[in-house]
Amino acid sequence: MYLLCAGMQKDLRRFLRDPVALMFWLALPLGIGIAITLATGGAAGPKPIARLFLVNEDQSLVSDILIQAFRQAGGVFQVEPVERAEGRRRLDRGEGTALLILAKGFGEAVLAEKPFRLELITNPEQRILPQMVEELLQVLRQAVFYLHRLAGNELKALAAGRAGSRVFSDADIARISIAIHQTANRLQNYLYPPAVLLETAPRAGTGTQANISMMFLPGILLMSLLFMAQGLSDDIWKERNQGTLRRWTIAPGGPLPFLIAKLVSAAVLIFAVSLIILSIGMAYHGLPFYRLPLALLWSTVSGLLFLSLMQFMQLYASSQRAGAILATCLVFPLMILGGSMFPLERMPAWMAAVGRCTPNGWALELLKDILLGRSDPTDWSAGFAGMALLSVAASLLTVRRIPTFARN
Amino acid sequence: MIEVAGLCKNYGDIVAVREVTFQAESRQIFGLLGPNGAGKSTTLGCISGLLPPSAGRVRVLGHDVVLERRAARAQLGVVPQEVSLYEDLSARENLSFWGAAYGLHGTELKERVHEILGITGLADRSQEPVKRFSGGMKRRLNLGCALVHRPRVLLLDEPTVGVDAQSRRRLLDLVRNEARNGACVLYTTHYMEEAEELCDRLAIIDHGRIIVQGTLAELHRIVGENDILRFAGKFDADRARAALQDRNGVEIVQLTADSLRLSVAGASHRLAELFAALAAAGCEIRETTLTQPSLESLFIKLTGKELRE
Ligand SMILES: Nc1ncnc2c1ncn2[C@@H]1O[C@H](COP(=O)(O)OP(=O)(O)O)[C@@H](O)[C@H]1O
Ligand SMILES: [Mg+2]
């Protein structure tokens, strides 16, 4: 018991004497959180809408389809038909996101796959939204390209016979709608990162509804936990290299009490960092604070699990450097797959499925449920038991391995 | 207090320690003297519990170090060959931690830490992180950490390597003091002078084997009166052997094509005679070294090589 206290005192002192790492663990999630909040205009801010001024001098089916595509792209674009001069003026006054001019002959050119210049004037004061307009156009351009590869002859025939005409057969329309549908699907994927920022769809379920940056809170916290686990697991190498691990090994009780003390100290740090991040995040998103204790506990136990797994892995690295590289190679894919970069909901289905199987992705899903108040006690109690069991198993294997690790 | 019987330790095919047997008593400094790679650290590792022995038994105060691990280890203070300290903690924090690791706490721990800081001469730097310490200071603290819990058996692995003269004095005084206060000290070194100065009883170890052991007086008796005379040059083995045989008080220790070692009584008076005899035997001598009776000469006599080769 004295040893446990002394060990914690020692490890906490040592950890706290490395304030850079500590600051990093805190600053990283807070920084990302702030960046996301700013990018999305805040949790309560208005939904960002790209107001697109559209000059339609072409008046063909193709331009109609294009306008429709903008209107349907996730409700992001507000399309406003304007005259050329008026649009220009209003954009200069900073009223809109971009001005798109569909000059005469656009539809014909698309059908015949002839080069055509689309004029797009963007508002330099906005960053993300004009870029989205451009990207959407790019996607459509590609869609047209593929459409021609698939049904080029028919399109060319269309152009030759009835260019500019607004009379199409049902079959023509059917073909084109399929193409549009595909385009829309592609669009979803293509716009994926920005769309993440714009996601506002209310989620199903009984608890609090998730808004945009709220979806990032658990991801950011988990990211921080992964970084902490990575940084703290390196400590076993420090103990080894400065020879203190040998002294652990030959102490009367062996290395176990020392390792427990280290894990408990780490848990204190993880708890502290989680407390800060969760308090700020929950206060900001107006989540009820009675959910904090469970979320905090969950976060701490998850962090400990990551640490004990990573620590065990460190024992099999050939050097401290190799260990650090190994940990980094593990942390980043886990972070991406496990929903810390992009919410799992926004991932392709297969990726989300893999992500939910990563320890952090799995922990994240439950943390999200806890924060939104829709977690089931059977879920999280089984989760706690599973994590505790895994941590204990990894730590026992670590203790077994330490004597060998300390000598070599 | 320490009983080592038939201790063997292999690393795969490498036999690091073979059939080592010795006993060390309380109030005694037992020296394990040998060149680098002789197996000193391995022997100590088997006693401290760091390494599992491949064969043989080790008892500390009657407790088998493998079977009664906890009891044996609680009595041990180990000073590893490499400095083993928390570099970012202060001397006081290091001492407190290792004291607590061996069950000390409260005022007893505090007082003991204070005491150790005093005897190691680190009291005025006790709050500084260890990483700012000099090599000698670290070595003293390294020893101090093993003393906090008043171990009855002290294992020291070359504790004076790379320290300044002053720190070395202090370290040796500390060790002597522990023995005087009743501890059993096992001290390994490759410094012959240190072994001669410090140890009551000595075992000389080479290639994992103890080649001779006894009290300092017994070892000196084995060394006898003979000097060791070493010649380097070119030697025709057969003719040299013929020329030197049957010469009173001259014994060939080692003879190869380019070196010759002799054990000679009163060598300084017989140099001219030996030079002449060797020259007559067609030997070419480029270098000569005379070593007076000492542990060094004993080591050379027993192994045919110098301690620091
Ligand atoms: N971990 C190890 N693996 C393989 N061989 C080792 C290991 N440790 C020591 N040895 C070998 O065992 C022998 C004895 O080493 P050691 O006990 O360290 O010698 P000393 O302390 O007397 O210098 C040496 O030949 C050394 O190379
Ligand atoms: Mg050694």
Coordinates of C-alpha atoms in Angstrom, one line a residue, chain B residues 29-33 185-189 195 199-204:
Chain B
I29 CA 33.5 -7.6 2.3
F30 CA 33.7 -10.4 -0.2
G31 CA 35.3 -9.3 -3.5
L32 CA 34.6 -10.8 -6.9
L33 CA 37.5 -9.8 -9.0
V185 CA 28.9 -7.0 1.3
L186 CA 29.5 -8.7 -2.1
Y187 CA 31.7 -6.4 -4.1
T188 CA 32.6 -6.9 -7.8
T189 CA 35.4 -5.0 -9.5
A195 CA 40.0 -5.3 -4.3
C199 CA 38.1 -6.8 0.5
D200 CA 38.5 -9.3 3.4
R201 CA 38.0 -12.2 1.2
L202 CA 38.3 -12.5 -2.6
A203 CA 37.4 -14.8 -5.4
I204 CA 39.1 -14.3 -8.7

